[in-house]
PDB file of C-alpha atoms and ligand atoms in Angstrom:
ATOM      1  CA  UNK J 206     117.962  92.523 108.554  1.00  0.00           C
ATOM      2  CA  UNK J 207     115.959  93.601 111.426  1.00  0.00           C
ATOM      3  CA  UNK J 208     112.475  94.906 110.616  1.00  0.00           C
ATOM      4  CA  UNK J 209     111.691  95.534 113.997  1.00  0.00           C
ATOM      5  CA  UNK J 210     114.791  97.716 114.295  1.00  0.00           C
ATOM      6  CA  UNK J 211     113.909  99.310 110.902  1.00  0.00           C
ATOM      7  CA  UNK J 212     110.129  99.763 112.190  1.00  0.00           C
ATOM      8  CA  UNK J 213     111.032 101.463 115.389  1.00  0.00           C
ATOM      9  CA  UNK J 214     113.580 103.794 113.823  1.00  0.00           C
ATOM     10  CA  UNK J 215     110.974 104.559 110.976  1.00  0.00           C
ATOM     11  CA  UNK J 216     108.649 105.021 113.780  1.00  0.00           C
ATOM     12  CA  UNK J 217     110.551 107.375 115.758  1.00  0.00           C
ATOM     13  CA  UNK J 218     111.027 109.582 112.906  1.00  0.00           C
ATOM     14  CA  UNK J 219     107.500 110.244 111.754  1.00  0.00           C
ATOM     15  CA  UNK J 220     107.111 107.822 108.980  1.00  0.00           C
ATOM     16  CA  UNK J 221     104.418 105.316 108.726  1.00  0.00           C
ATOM     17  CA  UNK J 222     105.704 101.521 107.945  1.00  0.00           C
ATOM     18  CA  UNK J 223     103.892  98.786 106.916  1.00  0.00           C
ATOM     19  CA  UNK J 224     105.750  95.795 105.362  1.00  0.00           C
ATOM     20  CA  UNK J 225     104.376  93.108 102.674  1.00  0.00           C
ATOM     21  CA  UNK J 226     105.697  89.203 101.873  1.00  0.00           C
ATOM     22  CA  UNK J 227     105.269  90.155  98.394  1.00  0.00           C
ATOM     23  CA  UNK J 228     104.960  92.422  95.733  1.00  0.00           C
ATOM     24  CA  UNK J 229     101.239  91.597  94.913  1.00  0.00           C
ATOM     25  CA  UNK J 230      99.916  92.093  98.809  1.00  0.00           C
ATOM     26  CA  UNK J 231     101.548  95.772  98.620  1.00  0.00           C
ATOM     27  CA  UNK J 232     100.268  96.782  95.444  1.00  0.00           C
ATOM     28  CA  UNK J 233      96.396  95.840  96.831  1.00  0.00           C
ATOM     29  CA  UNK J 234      96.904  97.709  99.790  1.00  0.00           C
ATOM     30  CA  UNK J 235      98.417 100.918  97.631  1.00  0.00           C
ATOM     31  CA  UNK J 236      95.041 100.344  95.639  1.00  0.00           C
ATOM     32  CA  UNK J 237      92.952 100.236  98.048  1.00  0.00           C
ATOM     33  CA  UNK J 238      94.253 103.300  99.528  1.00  0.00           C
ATOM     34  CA  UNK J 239      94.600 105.766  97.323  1.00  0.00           C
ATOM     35  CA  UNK J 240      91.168 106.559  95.079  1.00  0.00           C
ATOM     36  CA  UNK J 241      90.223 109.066  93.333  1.00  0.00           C
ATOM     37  CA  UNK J 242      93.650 111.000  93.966  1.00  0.00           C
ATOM     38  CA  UNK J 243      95.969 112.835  91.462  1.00  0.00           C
ATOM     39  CA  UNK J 244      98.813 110.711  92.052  1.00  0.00           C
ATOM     40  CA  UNK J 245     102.595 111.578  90.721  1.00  0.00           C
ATOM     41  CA  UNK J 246     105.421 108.691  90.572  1.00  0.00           C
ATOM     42  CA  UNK J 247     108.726 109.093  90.335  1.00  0.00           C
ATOM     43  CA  UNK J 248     111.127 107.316  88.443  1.00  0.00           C
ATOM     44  CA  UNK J 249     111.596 103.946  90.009  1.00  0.00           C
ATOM     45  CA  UNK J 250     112.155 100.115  88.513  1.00  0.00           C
ATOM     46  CA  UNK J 251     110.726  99.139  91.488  1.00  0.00           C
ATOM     47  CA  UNK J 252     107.029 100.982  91.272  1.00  0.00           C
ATOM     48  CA  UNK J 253     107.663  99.959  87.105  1.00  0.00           C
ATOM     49  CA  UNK J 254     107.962  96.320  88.082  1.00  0.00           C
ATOM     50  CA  UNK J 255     105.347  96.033  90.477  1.00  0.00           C
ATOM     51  CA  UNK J 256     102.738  97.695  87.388  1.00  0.00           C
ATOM     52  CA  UNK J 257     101.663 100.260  89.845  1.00  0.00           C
ATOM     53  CA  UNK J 258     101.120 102.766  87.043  1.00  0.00           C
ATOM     54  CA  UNK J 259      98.869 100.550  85.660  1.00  0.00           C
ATOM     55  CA  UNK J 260      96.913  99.386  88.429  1.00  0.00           C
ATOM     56  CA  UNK J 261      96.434 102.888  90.159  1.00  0.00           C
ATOM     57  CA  UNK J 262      95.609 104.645  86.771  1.00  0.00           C
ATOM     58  CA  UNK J 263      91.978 102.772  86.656  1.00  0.00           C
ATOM     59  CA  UNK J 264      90.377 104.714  89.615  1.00  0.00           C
ATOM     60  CA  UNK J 265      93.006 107.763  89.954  1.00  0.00           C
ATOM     61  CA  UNK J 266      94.843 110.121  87.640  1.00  0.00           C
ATOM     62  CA  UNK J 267      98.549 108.858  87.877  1.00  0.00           C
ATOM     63  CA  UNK J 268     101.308 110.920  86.115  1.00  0.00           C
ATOM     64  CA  UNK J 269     104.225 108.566  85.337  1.00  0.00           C
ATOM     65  CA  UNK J 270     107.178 110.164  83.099  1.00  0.00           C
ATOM     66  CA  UNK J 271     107.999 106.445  82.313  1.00  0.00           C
ATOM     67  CA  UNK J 272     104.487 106.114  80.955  1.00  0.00           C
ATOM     68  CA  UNK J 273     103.853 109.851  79.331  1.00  0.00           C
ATOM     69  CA  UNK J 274     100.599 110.149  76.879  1.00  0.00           C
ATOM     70  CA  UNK J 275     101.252 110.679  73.548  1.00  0.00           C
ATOM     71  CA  UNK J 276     102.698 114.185  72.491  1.00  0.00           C
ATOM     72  CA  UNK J 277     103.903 114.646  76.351  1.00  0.00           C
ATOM     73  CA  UNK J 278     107.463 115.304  77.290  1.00  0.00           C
ATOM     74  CA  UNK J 279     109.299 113.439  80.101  1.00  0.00           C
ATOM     75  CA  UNK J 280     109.323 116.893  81.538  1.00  0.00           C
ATOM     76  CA  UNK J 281     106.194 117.773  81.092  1.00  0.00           C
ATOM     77  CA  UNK J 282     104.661 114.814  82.677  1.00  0.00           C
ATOM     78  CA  UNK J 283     107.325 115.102  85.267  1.00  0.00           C
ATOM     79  CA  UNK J 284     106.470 118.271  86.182  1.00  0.00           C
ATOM     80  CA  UNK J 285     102.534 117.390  86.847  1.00  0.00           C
ATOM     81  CA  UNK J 286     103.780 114.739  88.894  1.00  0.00           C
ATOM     82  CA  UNK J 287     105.130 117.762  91.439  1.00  0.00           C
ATOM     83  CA  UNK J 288     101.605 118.607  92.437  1.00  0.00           C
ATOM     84  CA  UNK J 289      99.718 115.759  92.663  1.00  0.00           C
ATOM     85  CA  UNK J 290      97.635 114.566  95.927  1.00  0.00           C
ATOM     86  CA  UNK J 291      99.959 111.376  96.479  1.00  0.00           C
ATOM     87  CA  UNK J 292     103.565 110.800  95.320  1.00  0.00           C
ATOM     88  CA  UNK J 293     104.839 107.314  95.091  1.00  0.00           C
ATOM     89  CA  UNK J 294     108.613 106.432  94.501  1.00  0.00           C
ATOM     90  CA  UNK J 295     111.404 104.445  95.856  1.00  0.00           C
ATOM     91  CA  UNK J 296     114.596 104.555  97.711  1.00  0.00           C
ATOM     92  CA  UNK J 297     118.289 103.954  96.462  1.00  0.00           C
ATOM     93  CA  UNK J 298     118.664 102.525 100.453  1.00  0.00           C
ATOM     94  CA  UNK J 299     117.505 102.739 103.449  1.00  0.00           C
ATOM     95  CA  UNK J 300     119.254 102.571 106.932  1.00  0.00           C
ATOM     96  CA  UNK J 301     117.635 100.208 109.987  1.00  0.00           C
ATOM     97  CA  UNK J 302     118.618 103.927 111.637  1.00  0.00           C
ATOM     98  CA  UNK J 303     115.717 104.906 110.013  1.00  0.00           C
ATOM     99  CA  UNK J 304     117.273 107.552 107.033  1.00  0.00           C
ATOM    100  CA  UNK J 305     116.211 107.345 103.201  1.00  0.00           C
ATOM    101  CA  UNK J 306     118.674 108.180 100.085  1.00  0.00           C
ATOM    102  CA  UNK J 307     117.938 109.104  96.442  1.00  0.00           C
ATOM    103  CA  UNK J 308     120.470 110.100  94.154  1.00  0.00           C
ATOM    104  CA  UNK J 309     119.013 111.752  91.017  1.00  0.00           C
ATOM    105  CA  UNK J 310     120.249 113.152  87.929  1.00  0.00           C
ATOM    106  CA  UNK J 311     116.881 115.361  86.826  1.00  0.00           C
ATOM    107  CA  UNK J 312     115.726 116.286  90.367  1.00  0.00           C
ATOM    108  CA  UNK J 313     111.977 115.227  89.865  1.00  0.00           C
ATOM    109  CA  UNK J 314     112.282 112.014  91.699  1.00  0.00           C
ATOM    110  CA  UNK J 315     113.929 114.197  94.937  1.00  0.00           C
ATOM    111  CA  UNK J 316     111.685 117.302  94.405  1.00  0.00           C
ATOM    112  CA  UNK J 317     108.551 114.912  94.489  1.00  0.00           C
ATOM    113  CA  UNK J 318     109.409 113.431  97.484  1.00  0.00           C
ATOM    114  CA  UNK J 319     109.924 116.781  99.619  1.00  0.00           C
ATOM    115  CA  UNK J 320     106.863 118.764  99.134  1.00  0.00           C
ATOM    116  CA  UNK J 321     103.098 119.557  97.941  1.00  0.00           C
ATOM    117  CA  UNK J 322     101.419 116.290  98.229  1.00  0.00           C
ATOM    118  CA  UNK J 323      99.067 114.863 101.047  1.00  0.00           C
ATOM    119  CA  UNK J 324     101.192 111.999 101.452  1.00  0.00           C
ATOM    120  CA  UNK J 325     104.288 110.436  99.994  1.00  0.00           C
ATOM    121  CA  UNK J 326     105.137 106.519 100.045  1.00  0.00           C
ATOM    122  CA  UNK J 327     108.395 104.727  99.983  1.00  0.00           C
ATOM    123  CA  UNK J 328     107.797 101.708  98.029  1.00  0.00           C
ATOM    124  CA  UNK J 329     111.473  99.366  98.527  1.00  0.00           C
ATOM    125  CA  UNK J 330     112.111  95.569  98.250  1.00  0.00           C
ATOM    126  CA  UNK J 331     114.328  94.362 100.946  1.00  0.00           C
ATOM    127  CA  UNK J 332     117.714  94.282  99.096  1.00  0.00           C
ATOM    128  CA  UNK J 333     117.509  98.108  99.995  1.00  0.00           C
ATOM    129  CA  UNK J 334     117.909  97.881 103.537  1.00  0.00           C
ATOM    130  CA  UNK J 335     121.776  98.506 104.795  1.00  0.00           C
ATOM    131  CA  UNK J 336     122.542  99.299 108.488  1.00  0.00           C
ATOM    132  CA  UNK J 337     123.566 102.593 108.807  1.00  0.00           C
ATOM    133  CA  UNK J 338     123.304 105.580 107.054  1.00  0.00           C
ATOM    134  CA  UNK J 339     126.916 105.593 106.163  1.00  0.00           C
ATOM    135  CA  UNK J 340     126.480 102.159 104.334  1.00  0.00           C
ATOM    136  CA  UNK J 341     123.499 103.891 102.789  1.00  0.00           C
ATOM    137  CA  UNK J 342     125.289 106.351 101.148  1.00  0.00           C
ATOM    138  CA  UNK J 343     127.861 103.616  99.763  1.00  0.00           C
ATOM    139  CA  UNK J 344     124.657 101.255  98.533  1.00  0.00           C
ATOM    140  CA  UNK J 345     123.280 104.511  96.414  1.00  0.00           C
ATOM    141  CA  UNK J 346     126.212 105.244  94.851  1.00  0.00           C
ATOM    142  CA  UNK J 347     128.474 102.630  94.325  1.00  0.00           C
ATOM    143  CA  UNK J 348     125.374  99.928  94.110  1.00  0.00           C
ATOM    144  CA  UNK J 349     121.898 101.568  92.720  1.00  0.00           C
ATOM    145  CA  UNK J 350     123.195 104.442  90.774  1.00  0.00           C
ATOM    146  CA  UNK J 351     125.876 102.243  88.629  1.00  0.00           C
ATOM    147  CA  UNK J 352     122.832  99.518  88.441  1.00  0.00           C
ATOM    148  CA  UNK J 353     120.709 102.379  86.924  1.00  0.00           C
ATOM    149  CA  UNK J 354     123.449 103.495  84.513  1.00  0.00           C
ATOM    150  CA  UNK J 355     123.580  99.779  83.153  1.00  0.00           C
ATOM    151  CA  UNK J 356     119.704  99.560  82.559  1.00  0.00           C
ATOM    152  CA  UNK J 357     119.544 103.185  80.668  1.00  0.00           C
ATOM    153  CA  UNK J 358     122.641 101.593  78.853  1.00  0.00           C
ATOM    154  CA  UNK J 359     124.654 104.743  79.500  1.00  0.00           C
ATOM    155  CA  UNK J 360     128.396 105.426  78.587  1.00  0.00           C
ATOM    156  CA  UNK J 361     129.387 105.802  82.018  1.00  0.00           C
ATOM    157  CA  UNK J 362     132.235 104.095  83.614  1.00  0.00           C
ATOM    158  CA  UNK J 363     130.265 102.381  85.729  1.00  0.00           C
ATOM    159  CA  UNK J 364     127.745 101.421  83.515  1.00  0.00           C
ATOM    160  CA  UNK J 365     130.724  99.840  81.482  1.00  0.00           C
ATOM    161  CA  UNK J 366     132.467  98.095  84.263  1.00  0.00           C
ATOM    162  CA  UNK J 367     129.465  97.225  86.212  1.00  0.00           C
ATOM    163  CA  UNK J 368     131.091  97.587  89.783  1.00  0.00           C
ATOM    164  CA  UNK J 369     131.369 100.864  91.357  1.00  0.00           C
ATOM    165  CA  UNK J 370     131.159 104.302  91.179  1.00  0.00           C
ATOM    166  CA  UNK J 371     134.250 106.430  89.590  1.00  0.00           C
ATOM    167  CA  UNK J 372     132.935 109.599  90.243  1.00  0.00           C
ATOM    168  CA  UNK J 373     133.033 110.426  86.700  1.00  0.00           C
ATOM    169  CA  UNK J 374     132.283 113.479  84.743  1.00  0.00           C
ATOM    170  CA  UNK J 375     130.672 111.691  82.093  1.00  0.00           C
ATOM    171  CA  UNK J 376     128.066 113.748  79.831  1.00  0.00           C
ATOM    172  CA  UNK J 377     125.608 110.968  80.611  1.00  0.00           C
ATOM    173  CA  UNK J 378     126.096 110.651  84.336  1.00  0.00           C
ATOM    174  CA  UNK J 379     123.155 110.242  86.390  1.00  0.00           C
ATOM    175  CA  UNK J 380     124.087 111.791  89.498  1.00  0.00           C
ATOM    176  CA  UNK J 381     124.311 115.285  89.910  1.00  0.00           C
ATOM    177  CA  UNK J 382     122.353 115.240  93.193  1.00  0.00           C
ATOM    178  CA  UNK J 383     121.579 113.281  96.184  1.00  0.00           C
ATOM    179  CA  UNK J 384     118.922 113.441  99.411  1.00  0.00           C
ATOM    180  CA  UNK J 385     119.398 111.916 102.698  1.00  0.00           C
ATOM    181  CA  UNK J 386     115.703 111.994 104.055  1.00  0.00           C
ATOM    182  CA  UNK J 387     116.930 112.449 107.938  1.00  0.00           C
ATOM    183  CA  UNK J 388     113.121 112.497 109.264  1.00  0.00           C
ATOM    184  CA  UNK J 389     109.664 112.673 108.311  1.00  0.00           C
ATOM    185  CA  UNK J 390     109.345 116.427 106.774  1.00  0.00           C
ATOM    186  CA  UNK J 391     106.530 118.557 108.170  1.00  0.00           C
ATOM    187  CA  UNK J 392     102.898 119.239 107.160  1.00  0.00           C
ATOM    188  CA  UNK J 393     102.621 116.314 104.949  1.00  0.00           C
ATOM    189  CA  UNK J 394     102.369 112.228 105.659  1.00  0.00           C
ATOM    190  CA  UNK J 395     105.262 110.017 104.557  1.00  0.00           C
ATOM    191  CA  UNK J 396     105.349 106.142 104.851  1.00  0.00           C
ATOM    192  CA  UNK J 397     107.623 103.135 104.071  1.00  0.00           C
ATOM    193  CA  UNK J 398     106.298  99.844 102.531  1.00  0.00           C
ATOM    194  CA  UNK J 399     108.766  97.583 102.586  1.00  0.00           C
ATOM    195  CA  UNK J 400     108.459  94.564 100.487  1.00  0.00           C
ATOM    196  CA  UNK J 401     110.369  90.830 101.556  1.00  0.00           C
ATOM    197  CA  UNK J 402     111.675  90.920  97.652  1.00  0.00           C
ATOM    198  CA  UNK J 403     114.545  91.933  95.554  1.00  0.00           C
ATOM    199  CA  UNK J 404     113.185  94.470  93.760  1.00  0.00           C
ATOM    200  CA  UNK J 405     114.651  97.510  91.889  1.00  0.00           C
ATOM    201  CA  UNK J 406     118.020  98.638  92.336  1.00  0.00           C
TER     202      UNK J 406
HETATM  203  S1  SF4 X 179     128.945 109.456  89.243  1.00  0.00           S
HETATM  204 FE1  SF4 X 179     129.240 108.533  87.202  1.00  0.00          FE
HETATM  205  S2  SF4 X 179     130.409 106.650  87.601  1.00  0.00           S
HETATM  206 FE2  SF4 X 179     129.497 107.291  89.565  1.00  0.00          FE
HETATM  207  S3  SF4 X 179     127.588 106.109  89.667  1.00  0.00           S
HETATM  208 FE3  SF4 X 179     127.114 108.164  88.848  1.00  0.00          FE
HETATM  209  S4  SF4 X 179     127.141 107.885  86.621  1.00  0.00           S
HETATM  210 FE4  SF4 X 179     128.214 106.121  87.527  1.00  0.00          FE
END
């Protein structure tokens, strides 16, 4: 991988990139960047593996729907995330031609990531990074969605076979929509932290 080809594509298309050895160096710099911010998260292993829930919750109010208070709905929590000051999620890839995918089954994780905040960040290990958009598109669905399937134990083919997507119809599939970020959208920051780990799916 290139991150000086990833950088200037990033660059070029609005976003803000900064990239960390490790999981631990990005998480301080998230913290000491965002403070006393509403702060939504969208569903992501890789934001639930680095504990950024719980290290941004002690000096910001972070909605998580994989952390909801007691008598809170997934949705309900979800839908607070929509509004907040900062959004924080991941990518299912992301092309060195600079374009972001998420596939999602509820829509919070792509709504999130589109609109109403200040600024939204990208958080991604390396394993994410493919070369072109078109391989991008392969990674998210025949690599992270299957891979997401497996850890929600779903009866889906792929979460059965483990290798690939087969399009299925299955009452628990997990895709039902997906968003190619081509640029940077308008009025509101975005940026990239790339991590040099295998993190997430
Ligand atoms: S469409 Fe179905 S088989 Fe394909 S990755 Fe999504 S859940 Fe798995």
């Amino acid at each position: 991988m290139e991150i000086s080809k990833l950088r200037e594509s990033l660059l070029g298309k609005g976003y803000a990139f900064s990239c960390f050895d490790n999981s631990e160096q990005a998480v301080a710099y998230l913290f000491g960047l965002i403070h006393n911010k509403t702060v939504g998260l969208g569903d992501s292993a890789t934001l639930l593996s680095m504990g950024v829930f719980q290290k941004l919750s002690g000096h910001n109010k972070v909605f998580d729907p994989q952390h909801c208070p007691a008598g809170e709905s997934f949705m309900e929590v979800a839908k607070k995330s929509l509004s907040t000051e900062i959004y924080l999620t991941s990518v299912n890839a992301l092309a060195q031609t600079g374009e972001l995918i998420n596939i999602d089954g509820t829509g919070n994780r792509v709504a999130g990531s589109l609109f109403g905040h200040e600024k939204v960040y990208f958080v991604a290990g390396v394993n994410k990074v493919v070369a072109t958009l078109e391989d991008a598109i392969w990674r998210a669905r025949n690599i992270a969605a299957p891979k997401n399937a497996m850890r929600l134990k779903l009866n889906t083919p792929c979460a059965v076979r483990g290798d690939r997507c087969y399009e299925c119809s299955s009452p628990d599939r997990i895709c039902n929509g997906m968003l190619i970020h081509l640029r940077k959208m308008d009025d509101m920051d975005m940026e990239v932290v790339l991590i040099n780990e295998q993190l997430g799916y």
